[in-house]
């Protein structure tokens, strides 16, 4: 039995391949290790894949830097779990895992050059090329959210300025709305208002979409993909974003790669990372 785990800012998602469930994310690394190891013990698993929101070192099995899970910065998660469980543990970036999950079981099936963006609290990215997930040398490839789109732009949760994520994320959308109205509203509220055709909310989503367009056009110029998927709460609750962004990308990018690709909503919802982490344990051992 294998276990896939996806540690996010709010929930830890689990799957054993058939069932899926989630728990609130613990506040300390000790509690996180206890949670994962108790699930692992109760299911008598042989190997565990853990996806973490942030930069990880897949070779060492450590969490290097996680802007939204700061208590995990520098934590040797693989080693600590293996001490408790005596099973094989692998650590992955959550967006790489989500991309692999969508490639194997979701909207990326049959794609030869597949890219997947996760748009929620932050902006993550993953790629599966000819069936192979792109890890980079140590596991940090495809940090799409932290490519610079404005030299002295808005501050990003990572501490840098002008990252794509500073504009394309829940907090990016909230900033656009604040710039339009002077009012603080959550990204969820902005989307609800856009559904009710409020002009300022629609304008804010359109501005976020302009930055998403620039990011996707750059990815298309680099990778020439056939499918770009987007997962996460914002696109799931406002699918119009995909249609308008795809049209803008097709206008902005080179014609040939623009005509080769389509922008699609991910299919596994919030569990793509957990499924991907489970499947990647098999990829690693194959
Ligand atoms: Zn950043």
Coordinates of C-alpha atoms and ligand atoms in Angstrom, one line a residue:
X1 CA 0.0 0.0 0.0
X2 CA 1.2 3.5 -0.9
X3 CA 0.2 6.8 0.5
X4 CA 0.1 10.2 -1.2
X5 CA 0.1 13.3 1.0
X6 CA -0.1 17.0 0.0
X7 CA 0.8 19.5 2.7
X8 CA -0.9 22.8 1.9
X9 CA -1.3 26.0 3.9
X10 CA -4.7 25.1 5.2
X11 CA -5.2 21.4 4.7
X12 CA -3.2 18.2 4.5
X13 CA -4.7 16.0 1.8
X14 CA -4.3 12.2 1.7
X15 CA -5.0 9.5 -0.7
X16 CA -4.3 5.7 -0.7
X17 CA -5.2 5.6 -4.4
X18 CA -8.9 4.9 -3.8
X19 CA -10.0 7.0 -0.9
X20 CA -9.2 10.7 -0.4
X21 CA -9.6 12.8 2.8
X22 CA -8.1 15.9 4.4
X23 CA -7.1 17.2 7.8
X24 CA -6.4 20.7 9.0
X25 CA -2.7 21.5 8.6
X26 CA -0.9 21.3 12.0
X27 CA 0.9 24.4 13.3
X28 CA 4.2 22.7 14.2
X29 CA 6.5 20.3 12.4
X30 CA 6.3 17.8 15.2
X31 CA 2.5 17.6 14.9
X32 CA 2.8 17.3 11.1
X33 CA 5.2 14.3 11.4
X34 CA 2.8 12.8 14.0
X35 CA -0.2 13.2 11.7
X36 CA 1.4 11.7 8.6
X37 CA 3.1 8.9 10.5
X38 CA -0.1 7.9 12.4
X39 CA -2.0 7.7 9.0
X40 CA 1.0 5.7 7.6
X41 CA 0.9 3.3 10.5
X42 CA -2.8 2.8 10.5
X43 CA -2.8 1.8 6.8
X44 CA 0.4 -0.2 7.1
X45 CA 1.9 1.6 4.0
X46 CA 5.1 0.6 2.3
X47 CA 6.0 4.0 0.8
X48 CA 4.8 7.5 1.2
X49 CA 5.1 10.5 -1.2
X50 CA 4.8 13.9 0.4
X51 CA 4.1 17.0 -1.7
X52 CA 4.9 20.3 0.0
X53 CA 3.9 23.8 -1.0
X54 CA 7.3 25.4 -1.4
X55 CA 10.8 24.8 -2.5
X56 CA 12.0 21.3 -1.6
X57 CA 15.2 19.3 -2.2
X58 CA 14.1 16.0 -3.7
X59 CA 17.6 14.5 -3.3
X60 CA 17.9 15.3 0.4
X61 CA 14.2 15.0 1.2
X62 CA 14.2 18.4 2.9
X63 CA 11.9 21.4 2.7
X64 CA 14.2 24.3 1.8
X65 CA 11.8 27.2 1.9
X66 CA 8.1 27.4 2.2
X67 CA 6.6 31.0 2.2
X68 CA 3.2 29.7 3.4
X69 CA 4.4 27.0 5.8
X70 CA 7.3 28.8 7.4
X71 CA 7.6 26.3 10.3
X72 CA 8.9 23.8 7.7
X73 CA 11.8 25.9 6.4
X74 CA 15.0 23.8 6.5
X75 CA 13.2 20.7 7.9
X76 CA 14.4 17.2 7.0
X77 CA 10.9 15.8 6.5
X78 CA 11.9 12.6 4.8
X79 CA 14.4 11.7 7.5
X80 CA 12.0 12.5 10.4
X81 CA 9.2 10.4 8.8
X82 CA 11.4 7.5 8.0
X83 CA 12.7 7.4 11.7
X84 CA 9.0 7.1 12.9
X85 CA 7.8 4.7 10.2
X86 CA 10.6 2.6 8.7
X87 CA 9.2 3.0 5.2
X88 CA 10.4 4.7 2.0
X89 CA 9.5 8.4 2.0
X90 CA 9.9 10.8 -0.9
X91 CA 9.4 14.6 -0.9
X92 CA 8.2 16.6 -3.9
X93 CA 7.1 20.1 -4.7
X94 CA 3.3 20.3 -4.6
X95 CA 2.9 21.8 -8.1
X96 CA 5.2 19.2 -9.7
X97 CA 3.1 16.5 -7.9
X98 CA -0.2 18.1 -9.1
X99 CA 1.1 18.2 -12.7
X100 CA 2.0 14.5 -12.5
X101 CA -1.4 13.6 -11.0
X102 CA -3.2 15.6 -13.7
X103 CA -1.0 14.0 -16.4
X104 CA -1.7 10.4 -15.2
X105 CA -5.4 10.7 -14.1
X106 CA -6.8 14.1 -15.1
X107 CA -6.8 16.7 -17.8
X108 CA -3.2 16.0 -18.9
X109 CA -3.8 12.4 -20.1
X110 CA -2.3 11.8 -23.5
X111 CA -0.5 15.2 -23.6
X112 CA 3.1 15.2 -24.8
X113 CA 4.2 18.5 -23.4
X114 CA 2.0 19.2 -20.4
X115 CA 2.2 22.2 -18.1
X116 CA 0.1 22.7 -14.9
X117 CA -0.3 25.9 -12.9
X118 CA -1.8 25.9 -9.4
X119 CA -3.5 29.2 -8.7
X120 CA -4.6 29.7 -5.1
X121 CA -2.8 31.4 -2.2
X122 CA 0.3 31.3 -4.3
X123 CA 1.1 30.4 -7.9
X124 CA 2.9 27.1 -8.5
X125 CA 3.9 25.4 -11.7
X126 CA 4.8 21.9 -12.9
X127 CA 5.7 20.2 -16.2
X128 CA 5.5 16.6 -17.5
X129 CA 7.4 16.3 -20.8
X130 CA 7.0 13.1 -22.8
X131 CA 5.8 11.3 -19.6
X132 CA 8.7 12.6 -17.5
X133 CA 8.0 15.0 -14.6
X134 CA 10.5 17.9 -14.7
X135 CA 12.2 18.1 -11.3
X136 CA 15.3 20.1 -12.2
X137 CA 18.6 19.1 -10.6
X138 CA 17.3 19.1 -7.0
X139 CA 13.6 19.5 -7.3
X140 CA 12.9 23.3 -7.7
X141 CA 12.1 23.5 -11.4
X142 CA 9.1 25.4 -12.7
X143 CA 8.8 28.0 -10.0
X144 CA 6.5 29.9 -12.4
X145 CA 5.1 32.1 -9.6
X146 CA 8.5 33.7 -9.0
X147 CA 9.5 34.7 -12.4
X148 CA 9.9 38.5 -12.4
X149 CA 7.3 40.4 -14.5
X150 CA 7.9 43.9 -13.0
X151 CA 11.4 45.0 -12.0
X152 CA 10.3 47.0 -9.1
X153 CA 6.8 45.6 -8.8
X154 CA 4.5 44.6 -6.0
X155 CA 6.0 42.6 -3.1
X156 CA 5.6 38.8 -3.2
X157 CA 5.2 36.5 -0.3
X158 CA 8.7 35.1 -1.1
X159 CA 10.3 38.5 -0.2
X160 CA 11.1 39.6 -3.7
X161 CA 9.5 42.3 -5.8
X162 CA 7.5 42.0 -9.0
X163 CA 7.0 38.2 -9.1
X164 CA 4.2 36.9 -11.2
X165 CA 2.6 35.5 -8.0
X166 CA 2.3 39.0 -6.6
X167 CA -0.3 39.7 -9.3
X168 CA -1.7 36.2 -10.0
X169 CA -2.8 34.7 -6.7
X170 CA -5.5 35.2 -4.2
X171 CA -3.5 38.1 -2.6
X172 CA -2.8 39.6 -6.1
X173 CA -6.5 39.6 -6.9
X174 CA -7.2 41.3 -3.5
X175 CA -4.7 44.0 -4.3
X176 CA -6.1 44.7 -7.8
X177 CA -9.5 45.0 -6.1
X178 CA -8.1 47.4 -3.4
X179 CA -6.5 49.5 -6.1
X180 CA -9.9 49.8 -7.9
X181 CA -12.1 50.4 -4.9
X182 CA -10.0 51.3 -1.8
X183 CA -11.8 48.4 -0.2
X184 CA -10.4 45.2 1.4
X185 CA -12.2 42.1 0.2
X186 CA -11.1 38.5 0.1
X187 CA -10.5 36.9 -3.3
X188 CA -13.6 34.8 -2.7
X189 CA -15.7 37.9 -2.2
X190 CA -14.2 39.5 -5.3
X191 CA -15.1 36.5 -7.4
X192 CA -18.7 36.5 -6.0
X193 CA -19.0 40.2 -6.9
X194 CA -17.6 39.5 -10.4
X195 CA -20.3 36.8 -10.8
X196 CA -22.8 39.5 -10.0
X197 CA -21.2 41.6 -12.7
X198 CA -19.8 44.3 -10.4
X199 CA -17.7 46.5 -12.7
X200 CA -14.7 46.8 -10.3
X201 CA -14.6 43.1 -9.5
X202 CA -14.7 42.3 -13.3
X203 CA -11.9 44.9 -13.9
X204 CA -9.7 43.3 -11.1
X205 CA -10.1 39.8 -12.6
X206 CA -9.3 41.2 -16.0
X207 CA -6.1 42.9 -14.7
X208 CA -5.0 39.6 -13.0
X209 CA -5.7 37.9 -16.3
X210 CA -3.4 40.3 -18.1
X211 CA -0.5 39.1 -15.9
X212 CA -1.5 35.5 -16.2
X213 CA -1.5 36.0 -20.0
X214 CA 2.1 37.3 -19.9
X215 CA 3.1 34.3 -17.8
X216 CA 1.5 31.7 -20.0
X217 CA 2.7 33.3 -23.2
X218 CA 6.3 33.1 -21.8
X219 CA 5.8 29.4 -20.9
X220 CA 4.4 28.7 -24.4
X221 CA 7.5 30.4 -26.0
X222 CA 9.7 28.2 -23.8
X223 CA 8.0 24.8 -23.9
X224 CA 5.6 24.7 -27.0
X225 CA 3.0 22.7 -24.9
X226 CA -0.2 21.1 -26.2
X227 CA -2.0 21.5 -22.8
X228 CA -1.7 24.1 -20.1
X229 CA -3.9 23.2 -17.1
X230 CA -4.8 25.5 -14.2
X231 CA -5.9 24.1 -10.9
X232 CA -6.9 25.9 -7.7
X233 CA -9.8 27.7 -6.0
X234 CA -9.8 30.8 -8.2
X235 CA -10.1 29.2 -11.7
X236 CA -12.4 26.5 -10.3
X237 CA -14.9 29.0 -9.0
X238 CA -14.5 31.4 -11.9
X239 CA -13.9 29.3 -15.1
X240 CA -14.5 32.4 -17.4
X241 CA -11.0 33.4 -16.4
X242 CA -9.7 30.5 -18.6
X243 CA -11.6 31.4 -21.7
X244 CA -10.6 35.1 -21.6
X245 CA -7.0 34.3 -20.7
X246 CA -6.7 31.7 -23.5
X247 CA -7.9 34.3 -26.0
X248 CA -5.4 36.9 -24.8
X249 CA -2.6 34.4 -24.9
X250 CA -3.5 33.5 -28.5
X251 CA -3.3 37.1 -29.5
X252 CA -0.1 37.8 -27.6
X253 CA 2.1 34.8 -28.3
X254 CA 3.8 33.6 -31.5
X255 CA 1.1 32.2 -33.8
X256 CA 2.4 28.6 -34.2
X257 CA 2.9 27.6 -30.5
X258 CA -0.3 29.6 -29.6
X259 CA -2.4 27.5 -32.0
X260 CA -0.8 24.3 -30.7
X261 CA -2.0 24.8 -27.1
X262 CA -5.3 24.9 -25.2
X263 CA -5.9 26.1 -21.6
X264 CA -7.9 23.7 -19.5
X265 CA -9.3 23.5 -16.0
X266 CA -7.6 20.7 -13.9
X267 CA -9.9 17.7 -13.2
X268 CA -8.7 16.3 -9.8
X269 CA -9.6 19.4 -7.9
X270 CA -7.7 19.9 -4.6
X271 CA -6.4 16.3 -4.6
X272 CA -4.2 16.4 -7.7
X273 CA -1.1 16.9 -5.5
X274 CA -1.9 14.0 -3.2
X275 CA -2.6 11.6 -6.2
X276 CA 0.6 12.9 -7.9
X277 CA 2.7 12.4 -4.8
X278 CA 1.5 8.8 -4.6
X279 CA 2.1 8.2 -8.3
X280 CA 5.6 9.8 -8.2
X281 CA 6.7 7.2 -5.5
X282 CA 6.1 4.6 -8.3
X283 CA 7.9 6.8 -10.9
X284 CA 10.9 7.1 -8.6
X285 CA 11.1 3.4 -7.9
X286 CA 10.6 2.3 -11.6
Ligands
LIG1 ZN1 8.1 35.6 -5.4

